[in-house]
Coordinates of C-alpha atoms in Angstrom, one line a residue:
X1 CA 0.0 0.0 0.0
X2 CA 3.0 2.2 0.2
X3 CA 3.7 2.1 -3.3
X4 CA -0.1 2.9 -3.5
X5 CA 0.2 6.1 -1.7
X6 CA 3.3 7.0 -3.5
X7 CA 1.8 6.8 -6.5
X8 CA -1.0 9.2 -5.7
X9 CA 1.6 11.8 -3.9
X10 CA 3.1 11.6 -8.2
X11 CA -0.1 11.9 -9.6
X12 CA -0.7 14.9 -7.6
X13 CA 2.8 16.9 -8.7
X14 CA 2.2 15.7 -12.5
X15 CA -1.3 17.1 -12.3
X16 CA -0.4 20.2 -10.7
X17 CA 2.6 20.5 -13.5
X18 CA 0.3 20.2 -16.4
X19 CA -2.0 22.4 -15.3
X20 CA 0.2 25.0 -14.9
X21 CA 1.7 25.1 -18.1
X22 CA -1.6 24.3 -20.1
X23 CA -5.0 26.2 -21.3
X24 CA -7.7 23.7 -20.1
X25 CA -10.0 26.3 -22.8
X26 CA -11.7 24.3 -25.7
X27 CA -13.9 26.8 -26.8
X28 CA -15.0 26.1 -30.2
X29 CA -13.9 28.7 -32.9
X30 CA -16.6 30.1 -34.9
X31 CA -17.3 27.5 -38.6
X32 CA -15.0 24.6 -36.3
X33 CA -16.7 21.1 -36.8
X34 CA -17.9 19.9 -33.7
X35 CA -16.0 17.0 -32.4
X36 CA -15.9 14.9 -29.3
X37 CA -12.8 13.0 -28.2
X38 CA -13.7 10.4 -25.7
X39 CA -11.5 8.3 -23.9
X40 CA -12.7 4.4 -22.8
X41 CA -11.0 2.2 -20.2
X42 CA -10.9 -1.3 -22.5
X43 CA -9.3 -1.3 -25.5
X44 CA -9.9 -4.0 -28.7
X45 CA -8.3 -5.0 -31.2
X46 CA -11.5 -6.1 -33.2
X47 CA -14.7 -4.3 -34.2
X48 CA -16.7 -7.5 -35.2
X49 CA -20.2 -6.9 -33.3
X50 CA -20.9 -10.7 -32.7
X51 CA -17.6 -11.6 -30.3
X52 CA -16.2 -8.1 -29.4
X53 CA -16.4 -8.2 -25.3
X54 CA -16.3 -4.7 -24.9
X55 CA -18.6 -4.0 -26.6
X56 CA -16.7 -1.2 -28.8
X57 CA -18.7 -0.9 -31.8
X58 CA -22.7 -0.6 -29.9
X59 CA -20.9 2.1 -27.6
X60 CA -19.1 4.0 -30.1
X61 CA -23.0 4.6 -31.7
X62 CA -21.8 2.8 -35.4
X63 CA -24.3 -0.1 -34.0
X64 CA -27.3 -1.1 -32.6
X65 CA -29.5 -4.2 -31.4
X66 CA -33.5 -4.9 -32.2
X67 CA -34.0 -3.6 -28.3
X68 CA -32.5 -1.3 -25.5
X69 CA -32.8 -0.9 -21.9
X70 CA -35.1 1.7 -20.4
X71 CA -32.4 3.1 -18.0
X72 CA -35.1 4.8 -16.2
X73 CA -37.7 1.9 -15.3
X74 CA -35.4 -1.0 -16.5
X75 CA -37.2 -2.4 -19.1
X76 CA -36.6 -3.5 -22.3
X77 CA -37.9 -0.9 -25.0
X78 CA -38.1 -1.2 -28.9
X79 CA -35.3 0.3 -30.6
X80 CA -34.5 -1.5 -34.5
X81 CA -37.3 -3.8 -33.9
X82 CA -40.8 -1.6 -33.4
X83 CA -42.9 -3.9 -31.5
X84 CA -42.8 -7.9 -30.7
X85 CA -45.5 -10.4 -29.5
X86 CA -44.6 -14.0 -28.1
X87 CA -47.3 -15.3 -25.7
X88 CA -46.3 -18.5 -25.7
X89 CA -42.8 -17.9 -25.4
X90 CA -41.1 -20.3 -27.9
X91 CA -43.3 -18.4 -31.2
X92 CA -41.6 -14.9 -31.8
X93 CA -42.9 -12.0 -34.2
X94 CA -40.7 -9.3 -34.3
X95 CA -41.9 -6.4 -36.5
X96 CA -39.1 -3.9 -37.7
X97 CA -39.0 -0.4 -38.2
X98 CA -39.4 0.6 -41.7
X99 CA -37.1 3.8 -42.0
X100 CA -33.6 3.1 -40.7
X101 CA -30.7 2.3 -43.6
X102 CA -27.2 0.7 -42.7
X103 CA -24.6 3.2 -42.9
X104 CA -23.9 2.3 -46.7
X105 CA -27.5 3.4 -47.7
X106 CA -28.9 0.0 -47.8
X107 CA -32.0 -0.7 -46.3
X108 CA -32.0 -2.6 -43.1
X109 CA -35.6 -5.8 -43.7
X110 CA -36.2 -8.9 -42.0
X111 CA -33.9 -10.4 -44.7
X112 CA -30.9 -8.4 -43.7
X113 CA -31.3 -8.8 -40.2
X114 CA -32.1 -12.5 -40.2
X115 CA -28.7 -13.1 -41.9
X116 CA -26.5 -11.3 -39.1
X117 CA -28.7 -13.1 -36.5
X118 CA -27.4 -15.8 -37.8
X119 CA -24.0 -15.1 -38.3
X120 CA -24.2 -13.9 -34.7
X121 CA -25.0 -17.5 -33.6
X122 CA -22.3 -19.1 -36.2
X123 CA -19.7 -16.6 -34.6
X124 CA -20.5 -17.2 -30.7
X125 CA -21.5 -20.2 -29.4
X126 CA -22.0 -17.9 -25.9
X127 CA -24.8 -16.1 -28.0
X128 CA -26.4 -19.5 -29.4
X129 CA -26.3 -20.8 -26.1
X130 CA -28.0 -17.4 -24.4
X131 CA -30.6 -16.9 -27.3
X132 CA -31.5 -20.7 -28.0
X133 CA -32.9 -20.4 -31.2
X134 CA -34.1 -22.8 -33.7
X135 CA -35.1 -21.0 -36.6
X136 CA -35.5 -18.0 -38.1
X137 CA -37.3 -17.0 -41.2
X138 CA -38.0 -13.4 -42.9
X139 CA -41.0 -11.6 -44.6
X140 CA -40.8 -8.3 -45.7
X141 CA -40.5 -6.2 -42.4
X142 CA -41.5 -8.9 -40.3
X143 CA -39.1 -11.2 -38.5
X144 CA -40.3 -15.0 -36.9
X145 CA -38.2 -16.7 -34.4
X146 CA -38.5 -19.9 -32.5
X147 CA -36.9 -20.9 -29.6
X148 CA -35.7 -24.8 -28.8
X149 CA -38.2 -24.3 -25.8
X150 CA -40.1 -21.6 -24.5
X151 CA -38.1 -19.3 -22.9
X152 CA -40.2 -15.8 -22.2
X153 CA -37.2 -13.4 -21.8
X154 CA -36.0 -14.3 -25.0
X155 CA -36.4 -10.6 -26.4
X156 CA -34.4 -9.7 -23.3
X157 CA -31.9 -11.2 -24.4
X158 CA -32.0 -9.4 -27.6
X159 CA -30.3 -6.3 -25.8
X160 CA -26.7 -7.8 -25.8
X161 CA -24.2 -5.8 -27.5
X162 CA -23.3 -8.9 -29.2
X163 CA -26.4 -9.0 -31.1
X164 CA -25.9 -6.0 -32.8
X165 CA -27.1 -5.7 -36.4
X166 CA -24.7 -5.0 -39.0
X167 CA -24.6 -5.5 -42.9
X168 CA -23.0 -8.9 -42.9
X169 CA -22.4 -8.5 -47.0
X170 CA -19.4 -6.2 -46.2
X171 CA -16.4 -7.5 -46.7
X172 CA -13.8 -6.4 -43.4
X173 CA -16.4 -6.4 -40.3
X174 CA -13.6 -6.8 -38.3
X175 CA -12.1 -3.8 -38.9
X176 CA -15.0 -1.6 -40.4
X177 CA -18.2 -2.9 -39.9
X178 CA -21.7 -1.5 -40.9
X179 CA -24.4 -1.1 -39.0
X180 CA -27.5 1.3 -38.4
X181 CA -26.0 3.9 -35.6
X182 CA -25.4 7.4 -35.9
X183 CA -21.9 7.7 -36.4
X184 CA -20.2 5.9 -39.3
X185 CA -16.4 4.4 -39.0
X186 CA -14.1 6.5 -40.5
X187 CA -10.9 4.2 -39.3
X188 CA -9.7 1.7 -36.6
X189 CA -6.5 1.6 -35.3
X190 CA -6.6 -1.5 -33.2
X191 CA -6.0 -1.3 -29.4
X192 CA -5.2 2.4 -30.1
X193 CA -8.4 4.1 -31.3
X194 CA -11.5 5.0 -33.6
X195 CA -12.5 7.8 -35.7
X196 CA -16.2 8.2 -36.4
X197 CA -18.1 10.8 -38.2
X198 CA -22.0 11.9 -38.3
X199 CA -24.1 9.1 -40.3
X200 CA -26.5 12.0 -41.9
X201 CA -29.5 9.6 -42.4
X202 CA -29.4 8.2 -39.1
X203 CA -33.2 7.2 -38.5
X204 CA -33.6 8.6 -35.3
X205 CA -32.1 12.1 -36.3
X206 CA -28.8 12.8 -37.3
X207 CA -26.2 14.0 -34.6
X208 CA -25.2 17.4 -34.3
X209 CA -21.9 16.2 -33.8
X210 CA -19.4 16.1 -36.8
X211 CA -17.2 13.8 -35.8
X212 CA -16.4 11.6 -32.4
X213 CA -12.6 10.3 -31.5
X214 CA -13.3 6.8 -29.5
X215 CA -9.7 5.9 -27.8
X216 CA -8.7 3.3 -25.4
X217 CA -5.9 3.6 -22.6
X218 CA -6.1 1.2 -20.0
X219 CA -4.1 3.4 -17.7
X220 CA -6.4 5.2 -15.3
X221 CA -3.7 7.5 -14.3
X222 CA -2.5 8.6 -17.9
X223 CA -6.7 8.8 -19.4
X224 CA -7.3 11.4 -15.9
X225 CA -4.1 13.4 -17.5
X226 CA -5.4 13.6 -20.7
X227 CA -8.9 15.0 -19.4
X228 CA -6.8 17.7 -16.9
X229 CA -4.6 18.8 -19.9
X230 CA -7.6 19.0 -22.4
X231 CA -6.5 16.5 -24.8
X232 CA -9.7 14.9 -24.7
X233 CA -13.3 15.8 -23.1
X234 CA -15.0 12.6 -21.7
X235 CA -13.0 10.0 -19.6
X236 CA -14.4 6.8 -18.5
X237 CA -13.4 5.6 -15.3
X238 CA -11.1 8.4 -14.3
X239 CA -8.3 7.4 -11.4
X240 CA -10.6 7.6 -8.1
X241 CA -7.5 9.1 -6.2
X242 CA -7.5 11.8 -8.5
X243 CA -11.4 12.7 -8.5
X244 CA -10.6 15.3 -5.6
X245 CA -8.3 17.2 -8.5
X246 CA -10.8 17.0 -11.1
X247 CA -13.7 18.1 -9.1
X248 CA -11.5 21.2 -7.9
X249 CA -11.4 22.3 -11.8
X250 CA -14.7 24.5 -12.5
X251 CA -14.0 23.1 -16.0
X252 CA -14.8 19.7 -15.1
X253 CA -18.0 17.7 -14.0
X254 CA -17.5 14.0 -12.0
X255 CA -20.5 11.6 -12.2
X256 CA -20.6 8.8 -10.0
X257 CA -23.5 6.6 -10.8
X258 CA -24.6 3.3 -9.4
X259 CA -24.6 0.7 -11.4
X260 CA -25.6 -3.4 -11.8
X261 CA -21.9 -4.5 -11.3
X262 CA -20.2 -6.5 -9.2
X263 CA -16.6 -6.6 -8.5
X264 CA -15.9 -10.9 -7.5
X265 CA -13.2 -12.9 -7.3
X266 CA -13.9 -16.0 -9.5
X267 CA -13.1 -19.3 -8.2
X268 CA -11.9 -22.0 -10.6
X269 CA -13.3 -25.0 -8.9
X270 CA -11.6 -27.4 -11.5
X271 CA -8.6 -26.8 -8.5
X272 CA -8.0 -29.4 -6.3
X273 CA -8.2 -27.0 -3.3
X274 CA -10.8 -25.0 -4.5
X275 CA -13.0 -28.2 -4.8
X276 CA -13.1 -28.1 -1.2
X277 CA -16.2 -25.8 -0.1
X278 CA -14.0 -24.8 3.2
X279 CA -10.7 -23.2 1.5
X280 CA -14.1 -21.4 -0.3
X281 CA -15.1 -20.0 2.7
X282 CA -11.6 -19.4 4.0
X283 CA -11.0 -17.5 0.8
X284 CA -14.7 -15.5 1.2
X285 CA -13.5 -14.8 4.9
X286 CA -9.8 -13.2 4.2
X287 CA -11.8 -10.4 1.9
X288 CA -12.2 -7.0 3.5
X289 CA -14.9 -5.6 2.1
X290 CA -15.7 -2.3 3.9
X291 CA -11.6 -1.5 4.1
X292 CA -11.3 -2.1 0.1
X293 CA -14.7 0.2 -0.7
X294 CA -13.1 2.9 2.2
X295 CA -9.2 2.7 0.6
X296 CA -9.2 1.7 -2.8
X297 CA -12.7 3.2 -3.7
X298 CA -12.8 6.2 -1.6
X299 CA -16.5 5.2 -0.9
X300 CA -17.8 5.2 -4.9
X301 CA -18.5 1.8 -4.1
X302 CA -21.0 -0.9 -1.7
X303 CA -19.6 -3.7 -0.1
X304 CA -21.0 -6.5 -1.7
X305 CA -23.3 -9.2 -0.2
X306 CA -24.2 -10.9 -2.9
X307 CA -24.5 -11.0 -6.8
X308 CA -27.0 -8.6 -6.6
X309 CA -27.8 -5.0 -5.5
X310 CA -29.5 -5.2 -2.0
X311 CA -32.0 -2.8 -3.8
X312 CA -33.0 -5.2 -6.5
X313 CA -36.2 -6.9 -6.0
X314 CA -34.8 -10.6 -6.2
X315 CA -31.6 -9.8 -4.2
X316 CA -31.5 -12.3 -1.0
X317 CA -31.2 -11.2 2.1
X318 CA -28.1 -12.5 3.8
X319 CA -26.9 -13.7 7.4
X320 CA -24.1 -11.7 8.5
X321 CA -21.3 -13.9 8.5
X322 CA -18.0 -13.8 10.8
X323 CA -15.0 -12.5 8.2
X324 CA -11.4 -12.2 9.1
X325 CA -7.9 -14.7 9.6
X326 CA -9.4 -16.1 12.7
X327 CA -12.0 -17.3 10.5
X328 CA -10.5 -18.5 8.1
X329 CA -7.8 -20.4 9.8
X330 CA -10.9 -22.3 11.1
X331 CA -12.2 -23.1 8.0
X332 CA -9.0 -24.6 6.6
X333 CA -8.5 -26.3 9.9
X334 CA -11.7 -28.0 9.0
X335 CA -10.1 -28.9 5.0
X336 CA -7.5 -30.3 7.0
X337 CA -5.0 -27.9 6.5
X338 CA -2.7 -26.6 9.4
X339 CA 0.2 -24.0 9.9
X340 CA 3.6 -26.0 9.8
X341 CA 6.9 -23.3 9.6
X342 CA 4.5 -20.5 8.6
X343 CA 3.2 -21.9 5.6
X344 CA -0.7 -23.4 5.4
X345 CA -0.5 -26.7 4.3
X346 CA -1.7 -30.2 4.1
X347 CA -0.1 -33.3 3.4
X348 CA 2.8 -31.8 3.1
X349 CA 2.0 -29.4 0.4
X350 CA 1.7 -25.9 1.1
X351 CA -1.4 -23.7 -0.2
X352 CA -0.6 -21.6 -2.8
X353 CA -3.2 -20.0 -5.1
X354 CA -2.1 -18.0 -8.8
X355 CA -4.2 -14.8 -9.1
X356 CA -5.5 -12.8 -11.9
X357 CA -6.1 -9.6 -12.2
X358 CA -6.1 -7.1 -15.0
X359 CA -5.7 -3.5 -15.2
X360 CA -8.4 -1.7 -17.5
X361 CA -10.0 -1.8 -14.3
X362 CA -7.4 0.3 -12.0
X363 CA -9.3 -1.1 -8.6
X364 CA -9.3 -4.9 -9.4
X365 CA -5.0 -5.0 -9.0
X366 CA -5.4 -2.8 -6.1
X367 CA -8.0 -5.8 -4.8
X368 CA -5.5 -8.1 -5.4
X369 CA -2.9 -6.8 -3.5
X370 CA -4.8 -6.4 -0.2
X371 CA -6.0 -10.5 -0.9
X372 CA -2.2 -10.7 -1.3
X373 CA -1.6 -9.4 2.0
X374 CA -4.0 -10.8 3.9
X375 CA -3.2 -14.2 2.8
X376 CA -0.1 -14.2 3.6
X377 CA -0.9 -13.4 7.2
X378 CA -2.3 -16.8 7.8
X379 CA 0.5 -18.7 5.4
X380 CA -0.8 -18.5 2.2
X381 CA 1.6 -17.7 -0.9
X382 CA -0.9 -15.8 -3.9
X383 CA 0.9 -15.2 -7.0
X384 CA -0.1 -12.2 -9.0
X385 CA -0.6 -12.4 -12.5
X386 CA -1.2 -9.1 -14.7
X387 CA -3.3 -10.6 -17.6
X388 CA -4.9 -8.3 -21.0
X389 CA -8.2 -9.9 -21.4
X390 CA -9.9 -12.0 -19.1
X391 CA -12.9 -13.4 -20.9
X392 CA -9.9 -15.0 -23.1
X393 CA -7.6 -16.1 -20.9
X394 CA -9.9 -17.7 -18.1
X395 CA -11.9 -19.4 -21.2
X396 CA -8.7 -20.9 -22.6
X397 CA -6.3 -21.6 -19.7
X398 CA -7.0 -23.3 -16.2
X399 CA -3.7 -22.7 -15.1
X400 CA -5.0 -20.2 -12.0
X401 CA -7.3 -20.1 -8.8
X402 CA -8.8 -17.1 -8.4
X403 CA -9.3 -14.1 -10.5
X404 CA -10.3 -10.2 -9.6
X405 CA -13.1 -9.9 -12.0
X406 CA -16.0 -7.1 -13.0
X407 CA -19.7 -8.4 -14.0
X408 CA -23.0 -6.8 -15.3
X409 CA -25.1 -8.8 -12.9
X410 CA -28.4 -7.3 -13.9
X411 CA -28.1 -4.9 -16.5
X412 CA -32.2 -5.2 -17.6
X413 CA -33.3 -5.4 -14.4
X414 CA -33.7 -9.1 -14.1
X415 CA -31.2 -11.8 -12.9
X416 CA -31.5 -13.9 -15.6
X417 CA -29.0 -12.8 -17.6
X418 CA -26.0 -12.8 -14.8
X419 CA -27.2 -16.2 -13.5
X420 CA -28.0 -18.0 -17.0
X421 CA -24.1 -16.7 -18.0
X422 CA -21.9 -16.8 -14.9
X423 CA -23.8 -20.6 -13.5
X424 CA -25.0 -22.4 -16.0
X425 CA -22.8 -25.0 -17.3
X426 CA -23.4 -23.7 -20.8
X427 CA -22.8 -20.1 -19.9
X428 CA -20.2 -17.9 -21.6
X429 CA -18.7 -16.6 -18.4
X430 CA -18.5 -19.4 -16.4
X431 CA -15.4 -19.3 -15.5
X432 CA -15.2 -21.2 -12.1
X433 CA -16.3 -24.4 -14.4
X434 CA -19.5 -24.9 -11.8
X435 CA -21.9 -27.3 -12.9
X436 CA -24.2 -28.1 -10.0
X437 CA -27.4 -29.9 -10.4
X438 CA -29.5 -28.5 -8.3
X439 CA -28.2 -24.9 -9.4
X440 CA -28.3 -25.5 -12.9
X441 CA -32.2 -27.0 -12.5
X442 CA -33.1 -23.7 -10.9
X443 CA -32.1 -22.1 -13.7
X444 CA -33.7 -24.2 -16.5
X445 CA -37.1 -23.1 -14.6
X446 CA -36.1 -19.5 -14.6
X447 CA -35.5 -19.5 -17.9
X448 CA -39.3 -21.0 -18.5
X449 CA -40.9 -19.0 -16.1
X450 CA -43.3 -15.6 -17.3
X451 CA -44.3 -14.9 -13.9
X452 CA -42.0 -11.3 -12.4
X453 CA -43.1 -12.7 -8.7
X454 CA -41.9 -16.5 -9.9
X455 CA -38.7 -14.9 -11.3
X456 CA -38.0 -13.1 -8.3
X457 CA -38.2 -16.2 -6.0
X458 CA -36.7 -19.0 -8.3
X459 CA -33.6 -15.7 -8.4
X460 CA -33.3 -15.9 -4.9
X461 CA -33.1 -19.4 -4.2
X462 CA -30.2 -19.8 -7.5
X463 CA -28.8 -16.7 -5.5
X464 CA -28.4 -18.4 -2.3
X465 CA -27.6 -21.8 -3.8
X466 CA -24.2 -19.7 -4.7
X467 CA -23.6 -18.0 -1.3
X468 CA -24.3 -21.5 0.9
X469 CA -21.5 -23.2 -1.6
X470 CA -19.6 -20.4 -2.5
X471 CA -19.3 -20.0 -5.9
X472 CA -17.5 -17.1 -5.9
X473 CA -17.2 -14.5 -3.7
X474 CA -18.3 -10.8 -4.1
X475 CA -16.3 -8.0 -2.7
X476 CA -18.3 -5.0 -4.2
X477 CA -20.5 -3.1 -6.0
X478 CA -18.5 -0.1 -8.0
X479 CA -20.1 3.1 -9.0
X480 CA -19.7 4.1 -12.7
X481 CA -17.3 7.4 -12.4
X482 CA -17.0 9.4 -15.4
X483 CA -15.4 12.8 -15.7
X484 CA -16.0 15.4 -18.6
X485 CA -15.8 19.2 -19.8
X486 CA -18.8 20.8 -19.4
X487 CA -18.2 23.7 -20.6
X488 CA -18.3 21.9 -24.2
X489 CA -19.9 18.5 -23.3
X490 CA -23.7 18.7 -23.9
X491 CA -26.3 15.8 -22.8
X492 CA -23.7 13.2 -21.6
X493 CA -25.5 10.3 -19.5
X494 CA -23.5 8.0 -17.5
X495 CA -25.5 5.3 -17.8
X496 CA -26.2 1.8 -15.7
X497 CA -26.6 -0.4 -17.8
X498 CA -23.2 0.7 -19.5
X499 CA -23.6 -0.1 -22.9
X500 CA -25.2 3.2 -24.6
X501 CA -22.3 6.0 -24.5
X502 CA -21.9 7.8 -28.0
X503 CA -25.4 8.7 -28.9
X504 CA -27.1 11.7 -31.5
X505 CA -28.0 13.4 -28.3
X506 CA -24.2 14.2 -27.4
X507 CA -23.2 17.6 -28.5
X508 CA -20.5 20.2 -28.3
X509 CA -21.5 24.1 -26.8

């Protein structure tokens, strides 16, 4: 934590350097095109709608999917698609708007859209397995889908980033791809940044915006620089130790909204330890919730319970449980381990655990360090490892323990989406490898169930099936901080649901 502080003391003589010696000003000449330079957290190195997991091309505005989220009453809303029926939840008729165009002047039918549905569900096996469909055919404007079984939030579903519509004709959808948004793709400069201008026939009103710069710098520290010194105008995720600085600048406006995530530490239960439900709990029990959200958060954050917002309807309501070494010594005592020469071990071998973290998100290596600590108070060695993309790397390796790792758990309002994905033994981010009976049964009925009352119960108990075994453990629940000029920023939302960020509303003074 040292290094930690130190690190902040820098920040703070960098900051006060740059501002000295630079105009913060960007008032726009008279004639000047209106731009907008906004500056992401994740970077990617692909644009291709149907796999990219951050979700670049929907929140850059060049795509969009058949639905949204109602950020306001968190529901789903029409959006490509104009209105849907379904009431026996496996027979779908989606009708489509009739004026939008791709961004090549084509016009967006059933036909077009059935084809990059499809290749949606050749590209990800995540998305066929979330979206279970069987077939789809097209007429005219209107689209008909079936489902393997019924499955009433199927249009719910329809809202992932991943199921964006694009022009699946063109020929480079990895680095340019076509879809129906407001602001074409000029270029891509993988892992670097995009440049997007106005889309004139957008169907919901062209931008006032001329143009939009979308980069990426996973260093929290260098994209809260680049806001202070006016190189660009919206930051997501700003450094939280330097949100003190920014607010001190009349220039500058910091949001800090609530959102659905959840910052866990994934469990791969495939390890031989990990199997063991009590080095679970010992793990759950080292975590110090309130002293991460109070040091490494500075309070933009909850401590974490569950899964699930304590506000949300289907959110458990937990026993307070003892935390802290004492406990979990106790807890390994009862795996059979014991503390031999300062090391925690068991038959001889000592308990070791390899750690991954990754930092686009500057809190989750911060986590890891004070896990680091704390282990090692009660003789337990955890290896770090700094990783670039953890959907890849925990998919394709099993060469770790645990994992610092960030999760939309509810991002429409229903749990569905976090449990079907993170639990289910088909689901895309199930990274711990779980595949419990029981669970995944309580699931399956979810998924069939119309009922909001039945939803909410059949949440609970999957919710509580993963506290009482410990399938992961949830430290907390981050706010969404992001820090801008408003003195030239017009109608920026910081949204919850995360996905919609470059929109025709956004506008320069």
């Amino acid at each position: 934590m040292k290094n930690h502080f130190f690190k902040i003391g820098i920040l703070l003589i960098c900051v006060s350097l740059l501002s000295a010696c630079t105009n913060s000003s960007t008032s726009r000449e008279e004639g000047e095109d209106k731009h907008i330079h906004f500056l992401y957290n994740f970077s990617t190195n692909s644009l291709d709608p149907h796999v990219d997991s951050s979700y670049v091309p929907l929140r850059a505005g060049i795509t969009e999917t058949l639905v949204r989220i109602d950020e306001e009453n968190l529901t789903v809303e029409p959006w490509l698609a104009e209105s849907w029926e379904g009431e026996d939840g496996q027979h779908w008729t989606i009708k489509l708007r009739e004026d939008v165009t791709f961004q090549n002047g084509k016009q967006m039918d059933a036909e077009a859209v059935k084809i990059s549905l499809e290749r949606a569900l050749k590209e990800s096996v995540a998305i066929q397995n979330a979206l279970k469909i069987d077939k789809i055919e097209a007429d005219g404007n209107l689209l008909r889908i079936s489902t393997t079984e019924p499955f009433p939030e199927f249009v719910s579903e329809l809202v992932n980033p991943n199921v964006s519509i694009i022009d699946v004709t063109e020929e480079d959808i990895v680095n340019k791809p076509i879809g129906t948004g407001p602001f074409l793709l000029k270029s891509f400069t993988p892992g670097s940044k995009l440049e997007l201008e106005r889309y004139a026939d957008y169907w919901d009103g062209a931008s006032n915006l001329d143009s939009v710069t979308f980069s990426f710098n996973e260093d929290a520290n260098a994209r809260t620089l680049a806001l202070k010194s006016g190189q660009v105008d919206i930051v997501y995720r700003p450094e939280v130790e330097s949100l003190e600085i920014l607010q001190e600048n009349d220039d500058i406006k910091v949001e800090s909204t609530a959102t659905f995530r959840v910052h866990q530490l994934t469990m791969n239960m495939e390890r031989k330890s990990l199997r063991d439900v009590n080095v679970r709990r010992a793990v759950d029990a080292l975590i110090d919730r309130q002293q991460i959200v109070e040091r490494i958060l500075l309070g933009h954050a909850e401590a974490a319970t569950g899964p699930f917002l304590p506000s949300l309807p289907f959110a458990p309501s937990y026993e307070e449980h003892p935390m802290g070494e004492d406990i979990a010594v106790k807890y390994l005592e009862e795996a059979g381990y014991t503390l031999q020469d300062g090391k925690m071990q068991k038959d001889g071998e000592p308990l070791e655990f390899t750690l991954l973290t990754y930092s686009a998100r500057a809190d989750l290596p911060l986590i890891a360090q004070v896990f680091q600590s704390d282990a090692k108070q009660i003789g337990i060695d955890v290896k770090i490892m700094q990783i670039d993309t953890p959907e890849e790397y925990m998919a394709s390796n099993r060469d770790w323990d645990l994992a610092t790792y960030s999760n939309l758990t509810a991002p429409r309002g229903d749990a569905g989406y976090y449990l079907n994905a993170t639990y289910h033994p088909t689901g895309a981010l199930n990274f711990s490898g779980a595949s419990e009976p029981e669970l995944t049964a309580i699931i399956d009925k979810l998924n069939q169930t119309v009922s909001q009352e039945e939803r909410a119960v059949l949440a609970e108990q999957a919710a509580d099936y993963v506290n009482e075994h410990v399938i992961n453990s949830f430290v907390l629940h981050p706010s969404t901080i992001v820090a801008y000029n408003e003195k030239k920023v017009i109608n920026w939302l910081t949204t919850r649901s995360e996905y919609y960020m470059i929109t025709n509303q956004l506008d320069v003074k």
